Amino acid sequence: MLGFLQQPVMVTAEVNLNMVALTAVGLLSRLWQLAYPRAVVFDEVYYGQYISFYMKRIFFLDGSGPPFGHMLLALGGYLGGFDGNFLWNRIGAEYSSNVPVWSLRLLPALSGALSVPMAYEIVWELGFSHCAATGAALLLLIENALITQSRLMLLESVLIFFNLLAVLSYLKFCNSQKHRPFSPRWWFWLVLTGVACSCAVGIKYVGVFTYLLVLGVAAVHAWHVIGDQTLSNVRVLCHLLARAAALVVLPVLVYLLFFYIHLLLLCRSGPHDQIMSSAFQASLEGGLARVTQGQPLEVAFGSQVTLKNVFGQPVPCWLHSHQSTYPMIYENGRGSSHQQQVTCYPFKDVNNWWIVKDPGRHQLVVNNPPRPVRHGDVVQLVHGMTTRLLNTHDVAAPLSPHAQEVSCYIDYNISMPPQNLWRLDIVNRESDTDVWKTILSEVRFVHVNTSAILKLSGVPLPDWGFRQLEVVGEKLFRGYHESTVWNVEEHRYGRSQEQKERELELHSPTQVDISRNLSFMARFSELQWRMLTVRSDDSEHKYSSTPLDWVMLDTNIAYWLHPRTSAQIHLLGNVVIWASASLATLVYALLFIWYLLRRRRRVCDLPEDRWLRWVLAGALCAGGWAVNYLPFFLMEKTLFLYHYLPALTFQILLLPVVLEHISDHLCRKQYREISL
């Protein structure tokens, strides 16, 4: 029974020394003296501030991409014991002793180093020789732009790593498909493909181009599976469901997981949360949550409220009024009503407070029990500090003459009667009897007399309006737009009928405690929308460039300059590799078109298996270059040379593939013809 102990347990393994050597040299080239320079280099000033926010758990909004890349960089800081205390305000600033520079730069460096053996594996899995695979890996190893980018606290090398991992995993899945479908190895590579695609998208939005490329190739292969007559209908269905689950459903779930962790970590209010909705801000610790703690949930007649515009463009602002009136005559010669100004003010102020009044009663306090305001109710909005009612009439707005002027009515004893009745329209209501809720309800105010909708035009008023934003009554408005939607941010139940007591009441906190925690999906949806729509800085940069400059290598970026020794770091590509890779792409395109035309004429220069291998290599390598390069021609943003690096990586993979094809097929064919 114990006979197996009489013989030693033997384990045999095949070690690819090419891979080992390439990996070792890749690690050496990326990790050697990684902490040099111990100073902020170019975009480290940009990513570093977000790492500090993670360390301090402060919410931030970055419109450049999803949070996964930032979290990976922050993980390096966490492992290095970084406390987040560093002022990221200047390129070239020396790092203080508490900043673990080596740890912060470690993950990008590892990603760059591991991309080298992955390039080898991709070319090998495509069916080309070890020589071609080694050539591809060596080209990635010595390309100085890739080395420079991976040795800094930047995200391009991490994006390239997951792009290559997605392609490699899918190739290994395809090769497993030929031998043992639905085996553990088959499932592993299929699932890893979906996870890698999601990670690429989670690093930067441009990762979606590689994801779509993999999806496209997978869709073609799935189409061939459907046409395979050797498979039963059930088997075909299982194949399609497995691919859909791993390449569509799983990436979505992983992408949501990134945001879940992101929002779980960033639970404190910070400088970026002003662009978010009141409900989102109230879900963060401190900030608005501290201000709104204890507010009543349901708005009632007599409630004192501040109304924030949901649109938040060009800046977040609140419905506001003050003692100043519109000028009698505007600069263009048009006249006004000379009523009290109503604007949208981008700062918290006591003049942002309004009282919700029942038109049928004179009291400005909340009854006991309170009478909640519901969808469709007609209300009057009384300005808290001046007691004048929100009004609009058939007078052109100061800067938007197509719309009506909005004012607080002053009785000048002339033939201009007040028109101050507004019908409440709860946009996100679940039923027509919904109650107006603090923070949660998004509402529109529809003027009863003219059907105009209270709207933020967003145009700054002249000096007479203190540069505050114009508010108008949009009479011809069609459809839904956030500029017409408002929500109650701060809210209290008014108890004082006398004006002086009421003014004091506007400054005092409320006592009733109501929880307003948003669900994860609500917070994710809002954050994702804000990230996609936030305005980025499109100003010209000293080192900005165009996509055409990248191919010709007609640009570079000065990353860092030593203040004393004049030592420099420049992002500059290897002109021989870049030119050769571009030439290889052109040669591949010409050969592909030539072969395709000849196959149309029933002339097959390549056997079927080699033709399919040639097409797949082009789809992934040339296609990877195209999908990661051409979209930049349509982007209206400031572009830099490093944006080209993911496309360049795929182009470099194509170079040894084309060289081997020319050597094995074209040169040998010509040699045979000469011999004959």
XYZ file of C-alpha atoms in Angstrom:
676
model
C 0.000 0.000 0.000
C 2.949 2.281 0.664
C 4.770 1.135 -2.423
C 4.634 4.573 -4.001
C 7.063 5.735 -1.310
C 9.695 3.389 -2.665
C 10.127 5.471 -5.817
C 10.904 9.206 -5.878
C 8.291 11.605 -7.176
C 9.560 13.035 -10.462
C 8.443 16.287 -12.061
C 9.568 17.273 -15.516
C 9.125 20.683 -17.051
C 10.112 22.417 -20.269
C 11.668 25.838 -19.760
C 11.813 28.262 -22.666
C 15.154 29.936 -22.067
C 14.313 32.586 -24.655
C 11.345 33.635 -22.531
C 13.370 33.548 -19.326
C 16.133 35.680 -20.807
C 13.714 38.183 -22.338
C 11.809 38.498 -19.072
C 14.993 38.972 -17.051
C 16.366 41.640 -19.378
C 12.951 43.315 -19.503
C 12.849 43.511 -15.710
C 16.406 44.804 -15.586
C 15.761 47.544 -18.151
C 12.584 48.729 -16.396
C 13.584 48.358 -12.728
C 17.231 49.472 -12.695
C 17.494 52.683 -10.618
C 13.731 53.081 -10.842
C 13.637 55.772 -8.161
C 15.767 58.093 -10.325
C 15.024 60.922 -10.709
C 13.604 61.544 -7.259
C 11.480 64.368 -8.620
C 8.052 64.850 -10.220
C 8.318 63.918 -13.921
C 5.748 65.328 -16.379
C 2.299 63.727 -15.828
C 3.301 62.333 -12.446
C 2.113 65.713 -11.207
C -1.322 64.810 -12.611
C -1.633 61.229 -11.343
C 0.061 61.929 -8.035
C -2.731 64.150 -6.753
C -5.245 61.346 -7.293
C -3.021 58.917 -5.416
C -3.031 61.358 -2.496
C -6.833 61.497 -2.666
C -6.967 57.690 -2.439
C -4.630 57.674 0.536
C -6.872 60.203 2.306
C -10.114 58.601 0.966
C -11.241 61.921 -0.552
C -13.644 61.808 -3.500
C -12.352 63.089 -6.847
C -13.543 63.186 -10.445
C -11.184 62.554 -13.353
C -12.698 62.769 -16.815
C -9.671 61.168 -18.513
C -10.706 57.616 -17.716
C -12.187 55.032 -15.326
C -10.634 54.542 -11.908
C -8.853 51.188 -12.271
C -5.553 52.687 -13.402
C -5.563 55.232 -10.606
C -6.301 52.476 -8.098
C -3.318 50.425 -9.322
C -1.001 53.404 -8.875
C -2.537 54.039 -5.455
C -1.934 50.386 -4.576
C 1.763 50.963 -5.150
C 1.614 53.958 -2.832
C -0.263 51.949 -0.212
C 2.255 49.092 -0.319
C 5.035 51.632 0.058
C 3.421 53.242 3.096
C 2.559 56.561 1.414
C 0.340 58.779 3.587
C -0.772 61.084 0.756
C 0.975 64.149 2.168
C 2.757 65.722 -0.766
C 1.907 68.847 -2.753
C 1.651 67.815 -6.407
C 1.806 71.284 -7.932
C 4.982 71.505 -10.016
C 6.876 69.328 -12.496
C 10.429 68.930 -11.286
C 9.597 69.322 -7.598
C 11.788 67.123 -5.394
C 9.938 64.303 -3.632
C 9.926 64.497 0.141
C 11.177 61.582 2.237
C 7.642 60.266 2.889
C 6.983 59.594 -0.838
C 7.900 55.982 -1.791
C 9.033 56.762 -5.351
C 10.213 53.214 -6.161
C 6.937 51.712 -4.966
C 4.806 54.240 -6.860
C 6.621 53.509 -10.117
C 6.789 49.748 -9.591
C 3.505 48.603 -11.202
C 3.996 50.561 -14.473
C 7.560 49.213 -14.636
C 6.424 45.605 -14.092
C 3.736 46.055 -16.738
C 6.327 47.301 -19.223
C 8.714 44.468 -18.403
C 6.084 41.712 -18.690
C 4.883 43.089 -22.029
C 8.168 41.845 -23.543
C 7.580 38.079 -23.001
C 3.907 38.570 -23.891
C 4.949 39.907 -27.297
C 6.961 36.718 -27.766
C 3.981 34.562 -26.796
C 1.553 36.418 -29.091
C 3.680 35.942 -32.204
C 4.281 32.282 -31.267
C 0.566 31.637 -30.677
C -0.163 33.174 -34.083
C 1.807 30.268 -35.550
C 5.055 31.984 -36.480
C 8.561 30.839 -35.639
C 10.517 31.291 -32.434
C 12.829 33.561 -34.390
C 9.972 35.908 -35.299
C 8.646 35.759 -31.727
C 12.069 36.611 -30.329
C 12.382 39.479 -32.795
C 9.048 40.966 -31.705
C 10.022 40.736 -28.047
C 13.452 42.296 -28.681
C 11.885 45.212 -30.551
C 9.602 45.931 -27.597
C 12.535 45.466 -25.234
C 14.785 48.079 -26.854
C 12.155 50.619 -27.935
C 13.227 53.618 -25.854
C 9.796 55.328 -25.845
C 8.295 52.239 -24.201
C 11.178 52.038 -21.725
C 10.824 55.705 -20.773
C 7.063 55.526 -20.344
C 7.163 52.364 -18.228
C 9.764 53.715 -15.778
C 7.488 56.515 -14.578
C 4.254 56.750 -12.596
C 2.140 56.781 -15.774
C -0.567 54.516 -17.187
C 0.357 53.837 -20.823
C 2.537 50.812 -19.998
C -0.259 49.344 -17.862
C -2.746 49.881 -20.704
C -0.387 48.191 -23.172
C 0.054 45.258 -20.771
C -3.679 44.571 -20.565
C -4.129 45.115 -24.328
C -1.508 42.457 -24.998
C -2.889 40.180 -22.290
C -6.350 40.336 -23.874
C -4.965 39.395 -27.298
C -2.692 36.671 -25.921
C -5.469 35.139 -23.823
C -7.814 35.052 -26.792
C -5.173 33.393 -29.000
C -4.540 30.733 -26.373
C -8.291 30.238 -26.070
C -8.558 29.778 -29.847
C -5.767 27.228 -29.873
C -7.414 25.383 -26.972
C -10.650 25.412 -28.967
C -9.019 23.275 -31.650
C -8.072 20.511 -29.217
C -10.151 20.458 -26.019
C -13.141 22.834 -25.954
C -14.776 23.357 -22.543
C -11.709 22.035 -20.749
C -10.421 23.947 -17.676
C -7.657 25.426 -19.828
C -10.245 26.527 -22.422
C -12.364 28.224 -19.752
C -9.342 29.835 -18.096
C -8.171 31.598 -21.221
C -11.680 32.614 -22.260
C -12.428 34.142 -18.849
C -9.007 35.807 -18.706
C -9.712 37.389 -22.093
C -12.860 39.030 -20.737
C -11.143 40.181 -17.546
C -8.168 41.613 -19.454
C -10.478 43.495 -21.826
C -12.339 44.975 -18.879
C -9.056 45.975 -17.235
C -7.906 47.693 -20.429
C -11.106 49.728 -20.537
C -10.796 50.369 -16.809
C -7.333 51.894 -17.291
C -8.332 54.359 -20.007
C -11.365 54.726 -22.237
C -9.195 54.123 -25.321
C -8.853 50.541 -24.073
C -12.325 49.994 -25.509
C -10.793 49.953 -29.004
C -8.779 46.814 -28.266
C -11.822 45.298 -26.563
C -13.926 45.916 -29.669
C -11.183 44.421 -31.834
C -11.151 41.221 -29.755
C -14.951 41.131 -29.803
C -14.933 41.500 -33.577
C -12.479 38.625 -34.070
C -14.440 36.515 -31.580
C -17.665 37.260 -33.457
C -16.132 36.018 -36.732
C -14.930 32.839 -35.028
C -18.359 32.356 -33.427
C -19.920 32.666 -36.887
C -17.673 29.822 -38.064
C -18.733 27.746 -35.047
C -22.375 28.239 -36.021
C -21.585 26.897 -39.490
C -19.704 23.856 -38.202
C -21.884 20.903 -39.203
C -19.975 18.538 -36.937
C -21.423 20.247 -33.848
C -24.916 19.638 -32.539
C -27.327 22.521 -31.969
C -26.918 22.208 -28.206
C -23.134 22.262 -28.549
C -23.266 25.386 -30.735
C -25.569 27.084 -28.240
C -23.179 26.283 -25.388
C -20.297 27.787 -27.359
C -22.226 31.004 -28.002
C -23.439 31.330 -24.412
C -19.926 30.754 -23.051
C -18.503 33.472 -25.296
C -21.308 35.900 -24.477
C -20.893 35.333 -20.740
C -17.097 35.643 -20.741
C -16.652 38.415 -23.312
C -19.717 40.586 -22.671
C -21.316 39.931 -19.285
C -18.108 39.346 -17.311
C -16.341 42.533 -18.557
C -19.370 44.600 -17.576
C -19.407 43.077 -14.088
C -15.657 43.614 -13.647
C -16.018 47.220 -14.846
C -18.758 47.791 -12.266
C -16.497 46.212 -9.638
C -13.845 48.850 -10.340
C -16.335 51.613 -9.590
C -17.688 49.801 -6.547
C -14.215 49.650 -4.995
C -13.534 53.223 -6.109
C -16.667 54.573 -4.415
C -16.122 52.378 -1.372
C -12.653 53.847 -0.882
C -13.507 57.482 -1.623
C -16.111 58.156 1.029
C -15.106 61.688 2.066
C -16.085 64.997 0.554
C -13.424 66.820 -1.432
C -12.797 69.623 -3.918
C -14.327 67.770 -6.894
C -17.727 66.826 -5.493
C -19.311 70.208 -6.325
C -19.912 69.027 -9.878
C -21.978 66.096 -8.607
C -25.671 66.180 -7.733
C -26.856 67.150 -4.288
C -27.858 63.546 -3.597
C -24.370 62.304 -4.487
C -22.696 64.979 -2.354
C -24.947 64.153 0.589
C -23.754 60.537 0.420
C -20.161 61.603 1.181
C -18.779 62.217 4.638
C -18.368 65.911 5.456
C -19.134 68.686 2.978
C -22.794 68.791 1.997
C -23.558 65.752 4.174
C -22.590 67.810 7.196
C -24.678 70.773 6.030
C -27.776 68.730 5.170
C -27.718 66.388 8.152
C -31.093 66.434 9.859
C -33.081 67.974 7.016
C -36.747 66.999 6.558
C -37.290 64.681 3.626
C -40.652 65.960 2.345
C -41.020 69.546 1.134
C -44.158 71.142 2.588
C -45.954 74.453 2.180
C -43.924 76.879 4.284
C -40.626 75.019 3.718
C -37.468 77.079 3.356
C -35.324 75.657 0.542
C -32.310 76.284 -1.661
C -32.730 75.196 -5.294
C -29.716 73.873 -7.180
C -29.734 73.524 -10.943
C -29.169 69.887 -11.912
C -27.266 70.743 -15.104
C -24.259 72.140 -13.254
C -22.900 73.869 -16.382
C -20.886 76.012 -16.772
C -20.599 75.752 -12.953
C -22.875 74.373 -10.206
C -25.181 77.166 -9.037
C -28.277 77.932 -6.946
C -31.387 79.997 -7.696
C -30.640 83.425 -6.238
C -32.019 86.929 -5.880
C -30.904 90.173 -4.267
C -32.039 93.766 -3.836
C -30.595 94.981 -7.152
C -32.964 95.402 -10.101
C -32.588 94.965 -13.830
C -31.444 98.223 -15.524
C -34.187 100.246 -17.168
C -32.341 100.180 -20.513
C -29.847 97.525 -21.575
C -26.668 98.264 -23.540
C -28.350 97.267 -26.811
C -31.218 99.731 -26.241
C -33.868 97.214 -25.152
C -35.906 97.976 -22.077
C -36.565 95.799 -19.029
C -39.239 95.566 -16.348
C -36.856 97.091 -13.766
C -37.877 94.272 -11.434
C -35.635 92.603 -8.833
C -32.939 90.432 -10.419
C -33.135 86.633 -10.286
C -29.925 84.789 -11.149
C -28.079 81.537 -10.543
C -25.225 82.032 -8.086
C -22.288 79.579 -7.896
C -21.682 80.043 -4.154
C -23.577 79.249 -0.964
C -25.330 82.441 0.195
C -28.256 83.426 2.401
C -29.884 85.007 -0.672
C -30.244 81.510 -2.153
C -33.083 80.691 0.269
C -36.697 80.544 -0.956
C -39.972 79.801 0.832
C -42.526 77.481 -0.765
C -45.874 79.244 -0.320
C -49.442 78.070 -0.795
C -51.068 80.629 -3.146
C -54.344 80.322 -1.218
C -52.830 81.283 2.144
C -50.742 84.147 3.496
C -48.695 82.208 6.040
C -45.037 81.398 5.417
C -44.673 78.679 8.050
C -45.160 74.932 8.022
C -48.395 73.627 9.538
C -48.490 70.924 12.163
C -48.784 68.345 10.699
C -46.961 69.564 7.560
C -48.856 69.653 4.245
C -46.477 68.090 1.690
C -46.187 69.542 -1.816
C -47.010 67.020 -4.541
C -46.501 66.725 -8.273
C -48.835 69.073 -10.115
C -49.409 71.433 -7.155
C -49.366 75.177 -7.855
C -46.935 77.066 -5.610
C -45.401 80.482 -5.147
C -41.693 80.896 -4.402
C -40.979 83.721 -1.962
C -37.442 85.034 -1.727
C -36.455 84.549 1.895
C -34.499 87.766 2.481
C -36.627 90.213 0.444
C -40.068 88.452 0.673
C -40.691 89.128 -3.026
C -42.272 86.427 -5.196
C -40.613 84.684 -8.146
C -42.223 86.083 -11.287
C -41.982 85.926 -15.069
C -43.876 87.808 -17.756
C -43.842 88.746 -21.423
C -40.647 90.790 -21.216
C -37.500 89.625 -23.006
C -34.690 88.258 -20.868
C -31.588 90.484 -20.729
C -29.183 88.255 -22.703
C -31.588 85.679 -24.183
C -34.246 87.824 -25.902
C -36.065 84.748 -27.237
C -36.933 83.818 -23.623
C -38.839 85.618 -20.870
C -37.280 87.634 -18.089
C -37.446 86.054 -14.623
C -37.589 88.422 -11.665
C -38.903 88.963 -8.167
C -41.985 91.101 -8.467
C -41.932 94.709 -7.230
C -45.268 96.519 -7.230
C -44.581 99.839 -8.953
C -48.321 100.559 -9.059
C -48.347 100.394 -12.860
C -50.221 98.212 -15.330
C -47.931 95.180 -14.867
C -49.767 92.675 -12.669
C -47.820 89.946 -10.878
C -47.601 86.547 -12.563
C -46.096 84.431 -9.827
C -47.861 81.074 -9.949
C -45.761 78.003 -10.772
C -46.858 74.409 -11.271
C -44.524 71.775 -9.840
C -43.455 69.033 -12.273
C -41.485 66.187 -10.620
C -39.447 64.785 -13.498
C -38.278 61.559 -11.816
C -41.630 60.753 -10.199
C -42.936 57.224 -9.938
C -46.591 58.312 -9.883
C -48.627 61.486 -10.327
C -49.167 61.701 -6.568
C -45.466 61.742 -5.665
C -44.363 64.085 -2.893
C -41.606 66.631 -3.535
C -38.543 65.280 -1.687
C -35.394 67.029 -0.534
C -32.342 66.233 -2.706
C -33.988 63.173 -4.281
C -36.683 64.841 -6.422
C -35.732 66.516 -9.697
C -38.358 69.154 -10.464
C -39.318 71.702 -13.088
C -41.278 74.881 -12.447
C -43.854 75.562 -15.163
C -45.300 79.078 -15.207
C -49.088 78.899 -14.971
C -49.842 82.041 -17.050
C -47.400 81.559 -19.933
C -46.341 77.859 -19.719
C -42.705 79.031 -19.629
C -40.255 76.773 -17.790
C -37.731 78.118 -15.302
C -34.367 77.547 -16.982
C -30.678 78.292 -16.459
C -29.353 79.826 -19.678
C -25.810 79.753 -18.283
C -24.853 83.120 -19.805
C -22.942 85.395 -17.379
C -24.681 88.722 -16.799
C -22.755 92.009 -17.192
C -21.388 93.991 -14.254
C -24.856 95.209 -13.284
C -25.723 91.538 -12.640
C -22.445 90.906 -10.767
C -21.375 88.334 -13.402
C -23.905 85.860 -12.033
C -25.611 83.441 -14.430
C -28.813 84.337 -16.258
C -32.090 82.574 -15.405
C -34.931 82.768 -17.950
C -38.430 81.514 -18.632
C -38.139 79.267 -21.697
C -41.547 79.400 -23.360
C -40.807 77.450 -26.536
C -38.866 74.683 -24.807
C -39.372 71.186 -26.193
C -38.251 67.992 -24.495
C -36.129 67.406 -21.431
C -32.900 69.161 -20.547
C -31.103 69.332 -17.211
C -30.874 73.141 -17.451
C -34.611 73.255 -16.679
C -34.399 70.833 -13.740
C -33.813 71.814 -10.113
C -33.523 69.981 -6.831
C -33.838 71.055 -3.214
C -30.418 70.902 -1.595
C -30.836 72.560 1.804
C -34.228 72.433 3.509
C -35.835 73.365 6.795
C -39.387 73.765 8.040
C -40.128 77.437 8.559
C -41.553 78.237 12.010
C -41.358 82.058 12.131
C -43.973 84.282 10.553
C -42.125 87.519 11.370
C -39.486 88.550 8.831
C -36.672 89.311 11.306
C -37.162 86.013 13.106
C -37.328 84.244 9.766
C -33.992 85.761 8.669
C -32.366 84.396 11.822
C -34.031 81.049 11.181
C -32.448 80.851 7.723
C -29.001 80.734 9.371
C -29.831 78.103 11.991
C -29.477 74.286 11.547
C -32.360 71.851 11.419
C -32.878 68.961 13.827
C -34.834 66.189 12.084
C -32.599 63.301 10.975
C -33.237 61.701 7.563
C -30.862 59.275 5.794
C -30.314 59.750 2.057
C -27.866 57.040 1.042
C -27.903 56.507 -2.719
C -27.697 53.002 -4.135
C -24.452 51.956 -5.793
C -26.031 51.880 -9.266
C -27.387 55.413 -8.829
C -23.967 56.691 -7.780
C -22.214 54.723 -10.542
C -24.575 56.020 -13.234
C -24.111 59.618 -12.166
C -20.342 59.355 -11.790
C -19.943 57.624 -15.157
C -22.080 60.261 -16.874
C -20.118 63.102 -15.270
C -16.821 61.500 -16.282
C -17.967 61.242 -19.886
C -19.369 64.774 -20.081
C -16.987 66.812 -17.917
C -15.128 69.390 -19.931
C -11.426 68.666 -20.272
C -8.712 71.253 -20.700
C -8.354 71.546 -24.492
C -5.771 74.321 -24.385
C -2.663 73.998 -26.506
C 0.405 72.582 -24.799
C 4.023 73.232 -25.598
C 4.547 69.558 -26.429
C 1.146 68.698 -27.887
C 1.116 67.072 -31.312
C -1.139 65.626 -34.005
C -1.586 61.971 -35.031
C 0.333 62.618 -38.247
C 3.321 63.808 -36.224
C 3.428 60.474 -34.407
C 3.897 58.229 -37.441
C 6.686 60.416 -38.798
C 8.174 60.784 -35.286
C 8.160 64.511 -35.863
C 7.681 65.313 -32.180
C 8.982 64.551 -28.715
C 8.244 65.528 -25.108
C 10.708 66.940 -22.596
C 9.654 65.102 -19.443
C 12.198 66.380 -16.935
C 15.212 68.663 -16.621
C 17.622 68.575 -13.696
C 17.862 72.116 -12.306
C 21.641 71.937 -11.732
C 23.270 69.311 -13.965
C 20.984 69.784 -17.010
C 20.317 66.012 -17.095
C 17.126 65.442 -19.095
C 14.435 62.872 -19.770
C 12.784 63.027 -23.195
C 10.069 60.824 -24.643
C 11.526 60.062 -28.043
C 10.979 56.989 -30.181
C 13.566 54.872 -31.974
C 13.354 56.187 -35.528
C 14.536 52.884 -37.077
C 11.888 50.818 -35.272
C 9.101 53.331 -35.926
C 9.893 53.665 -39.632
C 10.293 49.896 -40.073
C 7.017 49.195 -38.281
C 5.171 51.721 -40.449
C 6.709 50.212 -43.589
C 5.713 46.720 -42.426
C 2.112 47.874 -41.987
C 2.072 49.262 -45.514
C 3.617 46.091 -46.941
C 1.093 43.926 -45.109
C -1.818 45.977 -46.477
C -0.509 45.713 -50.068
C 0.152 41.985 -49.781
C -3.244 41.356 -48.220
C -5.036 43.190 -51.034
C -2.905 41.356 -53.639
C -3.647 37.944 -52.153
C -7.332 38.786 -51.814
C -7.625 39.805 -55.469
C -5.810 36.684 -56.647
C -7.984 34.449 -54.459
C -10.991 36.069 -56.122
C -9.512 34.834 -59.400
C -9.166 31.343 -57.859
C -5.386 31.677 -57.541
C -4.310 30.618 -54.049
C -0.739 31.708 -53.349
C -0.976 30.445 -49.780
C -2.362 27.162 -48.453
C -5.625 27.635 -46.566
C -4.135 27.208 -43.106
C -1.374 29.726 -43.807
C -3.845 32.158 -45.338
C -6.004 32.014 -42.202
C -2.918 32.529 -40.048
C -1.913 35.524 -42.199
C -5.393 37.037 -41.928
C -5.570 36.536 -38.153
C -2.134 38.102 -37.667
C -3.227 41.110 -39.683
C -6.553 41.403 -37.908
C -4.905 41.486 -34.478
C -1.650 43.331 -35.248
C -2.513 45.662 -38.121
C -6.062 45.918 -36.782
C -4.728 46.654 -33.304
C -2.628 49.465 -34.732
C -5.553 50.907 -36.700
C -8.147 50.866 -33.907
C -5.687 52.394 -31.440
C -4.488 55.081 -33.857
C -7.159 56.240 -36.319
C -9.777 57.320 -33.703
C -7.399 60.058 -32.517
C -8.048 61.933 -35.765
C -11.645 62.426 -34.553
C -10.811 63.451 -30.985
C -11.016 67.106 -30.005
C -8.540 67.021 -27.145
C -4.933 67.884 -26.491
C -2.847 64.992 -27.822
C 0.686 63.898 -27.006
C 3.178 61.448 -28.444
C 2.505 58.891 -25.693
C -1.047 58.437 -26.974
C 0.488 56.557 -29.929
C 2.330 53.947 -27.855
C -0.518 51.356 -27.650
C -0.899 51.499 -31.446
C 2.871 51.343 -31.926
C 3.057 48.165 -29.826
C 0.713 46.311 -32.186
C 2.594 47.692 -35.177
C 5.897 46.399 -33.790
C 4.354 42.914 -33.443
C 3.529 43.009 -37.148
C 7.106 43.769 -38.257
C 8.688 40.296 -37.656
C 5.505 38.662 -38.960
C 5.852 40.472 -42.297
C 9.601 39.826 -42.460
C 9.137 36.094 -41.877
C 6.350 35.951 -44.463
C 8.533 37.666 -47.053
C 11.435 35.367 -46.223
C 9.441 32.117 -46.209
C 7.064 32.708 -49.106
C 8.093 35.477 -51.443
C 11.887 35.099 -51.401
C 11.842 31.282 -51.504
C 9.210 31.286 -54.233
C 11.335 33.630 -56.312
C 14.400 31.484 -55.609
C 12.595 28.341 -56.785
C 11.484 30.066 -59.994
C 15.057 31.164 -60.700
C 16.304 27.634 -60.015
C 13.838 26.196 -62.482
